mmCIF file of C-alpha atoms in Angstrom:
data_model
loop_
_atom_site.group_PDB
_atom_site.id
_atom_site.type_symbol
_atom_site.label_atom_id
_atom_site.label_comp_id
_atom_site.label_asym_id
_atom_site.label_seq_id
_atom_site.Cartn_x
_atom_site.Cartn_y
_atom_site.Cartn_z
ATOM 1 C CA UNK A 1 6.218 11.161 -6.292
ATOM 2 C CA UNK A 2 8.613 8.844 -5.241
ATOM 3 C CA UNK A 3 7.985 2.088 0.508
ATOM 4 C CA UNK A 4 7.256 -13.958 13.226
ATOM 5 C CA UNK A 5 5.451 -13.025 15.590
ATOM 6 C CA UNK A 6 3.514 -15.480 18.704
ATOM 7 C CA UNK A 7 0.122 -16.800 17.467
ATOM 8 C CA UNK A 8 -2.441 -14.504 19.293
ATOM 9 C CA UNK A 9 -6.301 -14.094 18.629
ATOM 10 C CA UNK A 10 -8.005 -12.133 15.617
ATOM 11 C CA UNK A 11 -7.674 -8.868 16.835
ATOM 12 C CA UNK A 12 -10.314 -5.983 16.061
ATOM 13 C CA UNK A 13 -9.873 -2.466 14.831
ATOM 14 C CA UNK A 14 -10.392 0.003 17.912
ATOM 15 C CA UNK A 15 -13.740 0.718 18.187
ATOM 16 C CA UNK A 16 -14.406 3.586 15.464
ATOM 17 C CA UNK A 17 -12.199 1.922 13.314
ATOM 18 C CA UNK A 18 -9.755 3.383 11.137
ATOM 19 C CA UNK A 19 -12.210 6.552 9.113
ATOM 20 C CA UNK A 20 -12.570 7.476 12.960
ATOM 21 C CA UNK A 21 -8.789 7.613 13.681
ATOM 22 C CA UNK A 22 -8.249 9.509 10.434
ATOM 23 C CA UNK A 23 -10.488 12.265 11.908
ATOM 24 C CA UNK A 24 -8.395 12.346 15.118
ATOM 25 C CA UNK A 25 -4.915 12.236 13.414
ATOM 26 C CA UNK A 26 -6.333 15.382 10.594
ATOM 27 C CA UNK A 27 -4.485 18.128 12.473
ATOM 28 C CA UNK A 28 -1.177 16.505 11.865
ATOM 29 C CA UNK A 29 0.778 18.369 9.577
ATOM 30 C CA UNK A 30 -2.315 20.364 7.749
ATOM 31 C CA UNK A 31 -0.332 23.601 7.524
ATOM 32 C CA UNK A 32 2.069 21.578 5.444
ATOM 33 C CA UNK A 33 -0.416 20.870 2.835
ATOM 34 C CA UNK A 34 -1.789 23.900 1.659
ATOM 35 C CA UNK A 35 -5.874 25.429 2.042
ATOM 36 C CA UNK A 36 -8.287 23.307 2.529
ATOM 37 C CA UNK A 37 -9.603 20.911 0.523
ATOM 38 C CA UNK A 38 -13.485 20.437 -1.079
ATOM 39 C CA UNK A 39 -15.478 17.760 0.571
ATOM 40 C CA UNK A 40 -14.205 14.797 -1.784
ATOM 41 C CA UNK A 41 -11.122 15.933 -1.341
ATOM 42 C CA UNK A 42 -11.535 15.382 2.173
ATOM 43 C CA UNK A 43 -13.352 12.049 1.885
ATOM 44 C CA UNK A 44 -10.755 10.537 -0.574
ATOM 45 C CA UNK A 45 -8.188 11.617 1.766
ATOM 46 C CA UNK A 46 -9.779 9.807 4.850
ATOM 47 C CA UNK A 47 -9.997 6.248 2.513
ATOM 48 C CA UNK A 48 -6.104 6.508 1.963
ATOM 49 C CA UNK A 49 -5.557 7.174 5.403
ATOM 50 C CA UNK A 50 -7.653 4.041 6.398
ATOM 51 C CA UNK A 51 -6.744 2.080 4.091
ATOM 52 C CA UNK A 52 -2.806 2.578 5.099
ATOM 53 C CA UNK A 53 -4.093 2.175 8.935
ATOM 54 C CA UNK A 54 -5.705 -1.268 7.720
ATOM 55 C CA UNK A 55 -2.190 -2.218 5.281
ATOM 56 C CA UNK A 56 -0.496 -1.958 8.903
ATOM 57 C CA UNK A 57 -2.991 -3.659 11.286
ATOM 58 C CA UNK A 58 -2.810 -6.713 9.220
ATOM 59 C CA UNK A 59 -1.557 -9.944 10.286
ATOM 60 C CA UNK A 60 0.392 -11.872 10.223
ATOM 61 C CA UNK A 61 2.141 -9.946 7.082
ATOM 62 C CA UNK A 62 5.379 -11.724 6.484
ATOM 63 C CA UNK A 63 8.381 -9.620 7.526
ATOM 64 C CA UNK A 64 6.346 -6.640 7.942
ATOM 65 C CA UNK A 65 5.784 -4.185 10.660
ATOM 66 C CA UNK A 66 2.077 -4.444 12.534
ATOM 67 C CA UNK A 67 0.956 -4.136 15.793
ATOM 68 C CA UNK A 68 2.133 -7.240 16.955
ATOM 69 C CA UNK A 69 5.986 -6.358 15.868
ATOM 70 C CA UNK A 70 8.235 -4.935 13.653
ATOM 71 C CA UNK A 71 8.865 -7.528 11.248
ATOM 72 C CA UNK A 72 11.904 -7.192 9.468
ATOM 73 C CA UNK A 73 13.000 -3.884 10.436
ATOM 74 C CA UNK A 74 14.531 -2.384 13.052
ATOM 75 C CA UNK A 75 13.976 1.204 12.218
ATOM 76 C CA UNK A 76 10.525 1.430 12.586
ATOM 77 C CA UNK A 77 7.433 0.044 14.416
ATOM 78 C CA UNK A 78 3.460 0.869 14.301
ATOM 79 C CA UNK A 79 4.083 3.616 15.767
ATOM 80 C CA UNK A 80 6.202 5.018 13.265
ATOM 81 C CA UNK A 81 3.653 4.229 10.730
ATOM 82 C CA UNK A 82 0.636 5.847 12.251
ATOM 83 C CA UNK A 83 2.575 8.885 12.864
ATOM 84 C CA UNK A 84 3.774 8.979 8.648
ATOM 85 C CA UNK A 85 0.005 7.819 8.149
ATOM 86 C CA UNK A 86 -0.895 10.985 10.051
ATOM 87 C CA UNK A 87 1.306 13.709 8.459
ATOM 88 C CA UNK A 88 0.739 12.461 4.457
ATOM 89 C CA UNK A 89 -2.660 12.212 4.888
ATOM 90 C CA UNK A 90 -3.513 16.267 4.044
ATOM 91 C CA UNK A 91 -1.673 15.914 1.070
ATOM 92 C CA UNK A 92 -3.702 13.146 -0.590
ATOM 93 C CA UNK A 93 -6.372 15.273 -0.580
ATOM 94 C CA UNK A 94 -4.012 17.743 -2.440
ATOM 95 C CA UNK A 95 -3.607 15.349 -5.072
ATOM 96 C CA UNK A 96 -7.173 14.558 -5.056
ATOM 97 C CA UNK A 97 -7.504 18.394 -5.794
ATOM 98 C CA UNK A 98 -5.165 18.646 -8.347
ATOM 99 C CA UNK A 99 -6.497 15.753 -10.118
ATOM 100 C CA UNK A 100 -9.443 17.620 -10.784
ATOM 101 C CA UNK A 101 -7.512 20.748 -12.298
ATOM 102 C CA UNK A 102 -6.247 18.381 -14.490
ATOM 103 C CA UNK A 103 -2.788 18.596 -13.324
ATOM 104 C CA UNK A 104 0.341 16.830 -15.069
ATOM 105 C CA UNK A 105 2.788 14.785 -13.622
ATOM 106 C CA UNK A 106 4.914 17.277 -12.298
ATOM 107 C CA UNK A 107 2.592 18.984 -10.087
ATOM 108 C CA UNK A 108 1.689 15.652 -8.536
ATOM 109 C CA UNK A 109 5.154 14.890 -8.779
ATOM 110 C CA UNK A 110 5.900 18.728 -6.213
ATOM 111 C CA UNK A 111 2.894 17.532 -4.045
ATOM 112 C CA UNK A 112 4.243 14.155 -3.695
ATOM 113 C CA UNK A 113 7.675 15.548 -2.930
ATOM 114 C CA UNK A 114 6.139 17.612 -0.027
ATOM 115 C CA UNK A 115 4.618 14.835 1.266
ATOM 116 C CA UNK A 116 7.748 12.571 1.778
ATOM 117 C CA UNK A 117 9.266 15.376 3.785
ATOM 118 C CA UNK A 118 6.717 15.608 5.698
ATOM 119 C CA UNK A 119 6.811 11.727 6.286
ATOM 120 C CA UNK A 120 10.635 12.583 7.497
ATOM 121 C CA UNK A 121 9.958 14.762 9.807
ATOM 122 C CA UNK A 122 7.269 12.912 11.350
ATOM 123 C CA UNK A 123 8.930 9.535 11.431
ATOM 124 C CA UNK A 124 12.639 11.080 12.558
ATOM 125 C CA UNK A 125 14.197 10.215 8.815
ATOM 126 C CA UNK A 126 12.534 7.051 8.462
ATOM 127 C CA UNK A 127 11.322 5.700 4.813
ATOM 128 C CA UNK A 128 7.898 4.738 5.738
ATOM 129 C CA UNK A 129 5.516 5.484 3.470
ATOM 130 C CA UNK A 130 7.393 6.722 0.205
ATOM 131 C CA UNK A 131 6.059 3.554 -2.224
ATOM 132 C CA UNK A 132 2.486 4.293 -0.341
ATOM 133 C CA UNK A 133 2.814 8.159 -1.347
ATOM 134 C CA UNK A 134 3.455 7.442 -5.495
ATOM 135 C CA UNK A 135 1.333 4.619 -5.286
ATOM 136 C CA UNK A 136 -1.811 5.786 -3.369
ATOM 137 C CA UNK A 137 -1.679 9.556 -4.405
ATOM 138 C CA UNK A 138 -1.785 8.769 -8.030
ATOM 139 C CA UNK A 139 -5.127 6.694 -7.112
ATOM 140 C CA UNK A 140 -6.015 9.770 -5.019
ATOM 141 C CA UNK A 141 -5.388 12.552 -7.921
ATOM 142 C CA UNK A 142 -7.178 10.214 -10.476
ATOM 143 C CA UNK A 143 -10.095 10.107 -8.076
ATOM 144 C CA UNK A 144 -10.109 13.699 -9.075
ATOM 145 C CA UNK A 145 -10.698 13.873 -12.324
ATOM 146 C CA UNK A 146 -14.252 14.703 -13.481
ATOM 147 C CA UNK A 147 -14.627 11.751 -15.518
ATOM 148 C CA UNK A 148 -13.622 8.995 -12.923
ATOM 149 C CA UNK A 149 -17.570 9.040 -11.726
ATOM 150 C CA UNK A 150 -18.972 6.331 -10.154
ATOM 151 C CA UNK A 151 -16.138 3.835 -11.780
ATOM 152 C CA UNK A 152 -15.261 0.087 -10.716
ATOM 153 C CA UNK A 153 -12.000 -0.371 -9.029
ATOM 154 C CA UNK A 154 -10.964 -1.810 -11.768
ATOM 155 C CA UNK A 155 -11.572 1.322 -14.070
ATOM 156 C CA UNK A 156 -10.032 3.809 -11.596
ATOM 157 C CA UNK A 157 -7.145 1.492 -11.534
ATOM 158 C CA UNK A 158 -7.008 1.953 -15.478
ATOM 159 C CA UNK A 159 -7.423 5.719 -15.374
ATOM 160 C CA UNK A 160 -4.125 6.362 -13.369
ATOM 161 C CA UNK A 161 -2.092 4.347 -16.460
ATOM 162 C CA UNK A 162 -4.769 6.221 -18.948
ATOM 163 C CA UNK A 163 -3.777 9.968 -17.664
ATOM 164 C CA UNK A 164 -0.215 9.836 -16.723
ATOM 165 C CA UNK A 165 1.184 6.440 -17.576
ATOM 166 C CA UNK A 166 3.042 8.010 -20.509
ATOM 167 C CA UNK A 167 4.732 10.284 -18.101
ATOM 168 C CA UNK A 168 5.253 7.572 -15.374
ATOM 169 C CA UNK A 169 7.052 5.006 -17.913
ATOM 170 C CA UNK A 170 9.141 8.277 -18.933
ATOM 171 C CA UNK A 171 10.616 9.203 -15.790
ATOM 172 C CA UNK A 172 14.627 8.051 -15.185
ATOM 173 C CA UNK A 173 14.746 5.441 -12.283
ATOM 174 C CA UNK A 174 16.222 6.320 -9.151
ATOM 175 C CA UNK A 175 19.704 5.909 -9.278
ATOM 176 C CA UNK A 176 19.801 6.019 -5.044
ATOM 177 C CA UNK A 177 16.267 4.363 -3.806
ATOM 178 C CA UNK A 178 16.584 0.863 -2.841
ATOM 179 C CA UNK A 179 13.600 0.210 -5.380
ATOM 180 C CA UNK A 180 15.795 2.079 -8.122
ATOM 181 C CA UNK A 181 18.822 -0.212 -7.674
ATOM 182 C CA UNK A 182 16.456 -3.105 -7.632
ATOM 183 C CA UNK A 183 14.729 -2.001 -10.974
ATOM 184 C CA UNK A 184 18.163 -1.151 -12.666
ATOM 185 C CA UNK A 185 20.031 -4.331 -11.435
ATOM 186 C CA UNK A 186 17.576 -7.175 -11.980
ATOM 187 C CA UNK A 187 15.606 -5.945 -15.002
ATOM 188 C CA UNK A 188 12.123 -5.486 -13.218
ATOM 189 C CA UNK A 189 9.251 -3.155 -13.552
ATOM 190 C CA UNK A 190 8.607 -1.818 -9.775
ATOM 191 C CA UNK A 191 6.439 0.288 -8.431
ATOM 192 C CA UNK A 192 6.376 2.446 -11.512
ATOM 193 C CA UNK A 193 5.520 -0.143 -14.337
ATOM 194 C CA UNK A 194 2.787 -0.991 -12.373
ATOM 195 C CA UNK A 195 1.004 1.987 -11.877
ATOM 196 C CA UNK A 196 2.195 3.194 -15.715
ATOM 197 C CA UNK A 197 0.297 -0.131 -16.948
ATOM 198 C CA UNK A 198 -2.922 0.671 -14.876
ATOM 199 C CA UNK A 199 -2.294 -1.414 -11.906
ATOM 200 C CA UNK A 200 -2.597 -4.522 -13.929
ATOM 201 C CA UNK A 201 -1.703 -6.909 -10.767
ATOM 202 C CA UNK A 202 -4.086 -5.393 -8.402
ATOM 203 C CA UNK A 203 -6.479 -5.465 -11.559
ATOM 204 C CA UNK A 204 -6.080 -9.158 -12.093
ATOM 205 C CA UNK A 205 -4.841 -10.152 -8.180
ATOM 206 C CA UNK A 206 -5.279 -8.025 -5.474
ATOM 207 C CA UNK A 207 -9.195 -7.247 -5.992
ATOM 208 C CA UNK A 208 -10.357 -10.497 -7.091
ATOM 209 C CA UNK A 209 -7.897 -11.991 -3.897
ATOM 210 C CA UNK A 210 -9.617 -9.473 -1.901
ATOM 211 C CA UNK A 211 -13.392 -10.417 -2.869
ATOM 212 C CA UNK A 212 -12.548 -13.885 -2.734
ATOM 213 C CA UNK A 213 -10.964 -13.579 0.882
ATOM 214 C CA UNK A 214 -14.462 -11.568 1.741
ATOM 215 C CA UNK A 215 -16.302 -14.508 0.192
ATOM 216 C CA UNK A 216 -14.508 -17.225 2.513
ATOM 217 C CA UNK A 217 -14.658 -15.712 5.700
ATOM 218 C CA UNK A 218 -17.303 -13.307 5.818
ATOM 219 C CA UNK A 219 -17.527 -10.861 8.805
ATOM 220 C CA UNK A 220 -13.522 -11.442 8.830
ATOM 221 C CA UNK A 221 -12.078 -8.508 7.374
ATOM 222 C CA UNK A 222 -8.596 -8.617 8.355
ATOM 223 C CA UNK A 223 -8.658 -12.499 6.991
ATOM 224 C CA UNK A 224 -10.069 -11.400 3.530
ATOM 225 C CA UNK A 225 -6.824 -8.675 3.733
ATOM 226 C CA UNK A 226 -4.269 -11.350 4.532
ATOM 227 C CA UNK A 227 -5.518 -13.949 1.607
ATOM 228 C CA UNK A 228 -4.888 -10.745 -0.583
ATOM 229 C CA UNK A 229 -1.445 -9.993 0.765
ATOM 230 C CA UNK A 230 -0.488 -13.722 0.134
ATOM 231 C CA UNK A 231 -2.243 -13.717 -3.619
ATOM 232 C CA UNK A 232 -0.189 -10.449 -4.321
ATOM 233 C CA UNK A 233 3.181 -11.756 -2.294
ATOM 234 C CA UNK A 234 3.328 -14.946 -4.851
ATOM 235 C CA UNK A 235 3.268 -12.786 -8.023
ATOM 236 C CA UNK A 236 4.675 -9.905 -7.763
ATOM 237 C CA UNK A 237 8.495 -9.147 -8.195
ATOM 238 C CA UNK A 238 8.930 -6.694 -5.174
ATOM 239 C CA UNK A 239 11.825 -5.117 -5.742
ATOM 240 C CA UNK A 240 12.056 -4.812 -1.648
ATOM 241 C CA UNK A 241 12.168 -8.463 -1.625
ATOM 242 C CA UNK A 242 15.383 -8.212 -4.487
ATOM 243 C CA UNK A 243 17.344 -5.762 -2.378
ATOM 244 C CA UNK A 244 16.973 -7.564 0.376
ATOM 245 C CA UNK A 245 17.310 -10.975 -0.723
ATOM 246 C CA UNK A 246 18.258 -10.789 -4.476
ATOM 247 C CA UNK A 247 16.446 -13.493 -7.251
ATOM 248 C CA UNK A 248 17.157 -16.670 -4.602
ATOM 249 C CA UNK A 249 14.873 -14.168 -1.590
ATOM 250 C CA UNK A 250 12.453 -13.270 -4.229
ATOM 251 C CA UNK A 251 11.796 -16.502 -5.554
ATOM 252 C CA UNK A 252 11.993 -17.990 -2.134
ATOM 253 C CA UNK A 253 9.464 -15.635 -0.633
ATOM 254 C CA UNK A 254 6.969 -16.127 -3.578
ATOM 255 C CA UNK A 255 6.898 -19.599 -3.227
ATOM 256 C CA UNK A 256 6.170 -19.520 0.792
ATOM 257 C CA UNK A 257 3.108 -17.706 -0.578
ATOM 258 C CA UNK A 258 2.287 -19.832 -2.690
ATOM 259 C CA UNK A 259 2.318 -22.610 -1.007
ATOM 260 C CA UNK A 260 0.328 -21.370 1.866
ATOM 261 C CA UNK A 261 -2.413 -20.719 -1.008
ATOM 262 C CA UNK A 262 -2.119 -24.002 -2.361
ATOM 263 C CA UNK A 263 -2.624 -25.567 1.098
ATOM 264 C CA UNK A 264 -5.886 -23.598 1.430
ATOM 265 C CA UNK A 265 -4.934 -20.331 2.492
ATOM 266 C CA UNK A 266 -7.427 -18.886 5.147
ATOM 267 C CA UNK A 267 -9.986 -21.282 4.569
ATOM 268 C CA UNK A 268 -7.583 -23.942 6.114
ATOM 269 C CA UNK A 269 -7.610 -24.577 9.390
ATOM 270 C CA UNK A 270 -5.220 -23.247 11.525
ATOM 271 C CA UNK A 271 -4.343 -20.814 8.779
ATOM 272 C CA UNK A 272 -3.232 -18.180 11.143
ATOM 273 C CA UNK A 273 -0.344 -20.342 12.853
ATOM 274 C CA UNK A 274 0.837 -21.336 9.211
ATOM 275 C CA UNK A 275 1.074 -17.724 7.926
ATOM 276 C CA UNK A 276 2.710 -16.709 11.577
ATOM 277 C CA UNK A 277 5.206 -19.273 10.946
ATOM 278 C CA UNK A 278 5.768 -17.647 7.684
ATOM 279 C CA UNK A 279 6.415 -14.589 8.734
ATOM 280 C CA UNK A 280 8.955 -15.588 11.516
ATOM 281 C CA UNK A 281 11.100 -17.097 8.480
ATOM 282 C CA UNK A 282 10.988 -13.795 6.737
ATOM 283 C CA UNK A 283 12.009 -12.009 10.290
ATOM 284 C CA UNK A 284 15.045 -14.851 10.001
ATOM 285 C CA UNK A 285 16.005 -13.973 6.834
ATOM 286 C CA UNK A 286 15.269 -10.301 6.718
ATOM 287 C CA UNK A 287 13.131 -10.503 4.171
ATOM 288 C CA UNK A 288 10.481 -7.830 3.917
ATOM 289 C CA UNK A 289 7.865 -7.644 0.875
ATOM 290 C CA UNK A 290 7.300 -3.253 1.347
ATOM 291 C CA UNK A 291 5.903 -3.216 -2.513
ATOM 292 C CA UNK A 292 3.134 -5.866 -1.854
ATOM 293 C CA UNK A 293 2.233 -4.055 1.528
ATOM 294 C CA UNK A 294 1.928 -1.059 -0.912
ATOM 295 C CA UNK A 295 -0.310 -3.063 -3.278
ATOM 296 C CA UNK A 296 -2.328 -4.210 -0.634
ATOM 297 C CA UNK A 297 -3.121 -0.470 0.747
ATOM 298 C CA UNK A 298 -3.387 0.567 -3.227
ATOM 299 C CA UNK A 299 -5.727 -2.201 -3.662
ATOM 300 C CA UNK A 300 -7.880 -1.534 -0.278
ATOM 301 C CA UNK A 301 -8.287 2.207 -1.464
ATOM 302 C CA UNK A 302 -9.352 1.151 -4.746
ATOM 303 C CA UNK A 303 -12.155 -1.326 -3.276
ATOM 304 C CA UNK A 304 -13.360 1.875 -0.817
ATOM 305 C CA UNK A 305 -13.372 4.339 -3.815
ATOM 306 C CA UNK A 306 -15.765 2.329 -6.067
ATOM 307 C CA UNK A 307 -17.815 1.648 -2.688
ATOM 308 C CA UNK A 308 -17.794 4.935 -1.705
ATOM 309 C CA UNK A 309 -19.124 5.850 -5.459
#
């Protein structure tokens, strides 16, 4: 298994939000996936496809695509996104499925495959959701597993690193993925330390950023998801951020976050205008954080999962 804008006003999630759009988008690329799916399954599958529908209607998300632009990237836009949303989403509930056969790594590792040519086909050769696809469908097969229950996010977070971290750690980086280089070159974890280890950042960051943007501004969802996009942005060392930018980007970009924390972070006012202006030095720099916009959707599942019981 393998990822500056105007100011405008908060914007809200069509009305139905994104469970609702899920349903609508289900037909894409189901005969790619296999039979259908048990119930959970089906539900689990639904949460990944929200919460990647929620990773890209956040903003402002420095250098990263949303509905309000394309960030850093000119080969892609929201619409791209909601259509590789779309056509992975079936096969998430594969993985859930498998989880609960107790599958190894390299069936999740055939279903994942699938699912990234799928993403191709859908987005015309665009990359758009391959970090999202190892990432989220590990949380999805673990979510399958009879002995996940009713778990924290936290603990399902844990169980990923518990049942195949062994595997994960053991698997030779990509020699050809930009995250690959990055991991090889600068000595870094990636994508795949983190989810051998149990998601230890989202553990530690992401959820507790997440609650604590919930607890500032409450009714303000998409504020409580940008505080946790910041949190994760000044930690982690996104190896999107190191191909792009090498150490200088990386440590560059992690400070912006930082600061913006420091300085209050949504609880400040006019915190929107300071994280747009953020983001429109990423656009400048081509800078684009794609393994914290992972996190955040990883993170966003886990939090509906534990909810959902």
């Amino acid at each position: 298994m393998g990822r500056p804008s105007s100011v405008r006003p908060c914007r809200r999630t069509p009305r139905g939000g994104p469970l609702l759009h899920a349903h609508q988008n289900l037909a894409v690329a189901t005969a790619d996936a296999g039979r259908a799916q048990p119930p959970w399954a089906e539900r689990v599958a639904d949460l990944a496809h929200a919460a990647l529908i929620e990773e890209l209607e956040t903003w402002p998300k420095p250098g990263l695509v949303s509905p309000v632009d394309s960030g850093s990237h000119d080969d892609m836009n929201a619409d791209t996104l909601h259509r590789s949303a779309a056509a992975i989403r079936p096969f998430f509930a594969d993985l859930v499925s498998a989880g609960s056969r107790g599958a190894e790594m390299a069936e999740l590792r055939g279903i994942g495959l699938r699912a990234e040519a799928a993403m191709m086909r859908a987005t015309g050769g665009v990359n758009a959701h391959r970090g999202a696809i190892f990432s989220l469908g590990l949380i999805c097969a673990a979510a399958g597993t009879p002995d996940t229950g009713r778990g924290s996010a936290e603990a399902r977070a844990e169980r990923v690193g518990h049942l195949w971290g062994a595997a994960i750690a053991g698997a030779p980086v990509s020699p050809v993925s930009h995250g690959g280089r990055a991991v090889r070159r600068f000595g870094v974890g990636g994508a795949s330390a983190e989810a051998a280890a149990g998601f230890p950042t989202i553990r530690t960051v992401g959820l507790p950023a997440l609650r604590a943007g919930r607890a500032c501004r409450p009714g303000e969802p998409e504020a409580a998801r940008v505080h946790c996009f910041f949190a994760l942005l000044a930690v982690v060392d996104d190896t999107n951020l190191l191909h792009r930018g090498g150490p200088d980007g990386l440590g560059w970009a992690q400070a912006a976050a930082a600061d913006f924390l420091a300085d209050g972070g949504i609880a400040a006012p006019g915190w929107r205008d300071r994280a747009a202006a953020i983001h429109r030095a990423f656009v400048a720099t081509r800078l684009s954080p794609g393994g914290c916009a992972d996190l955040l959707a990883a993170t966003l599942l886990l939090d509906a999962l534990a909810a959902a019981g």
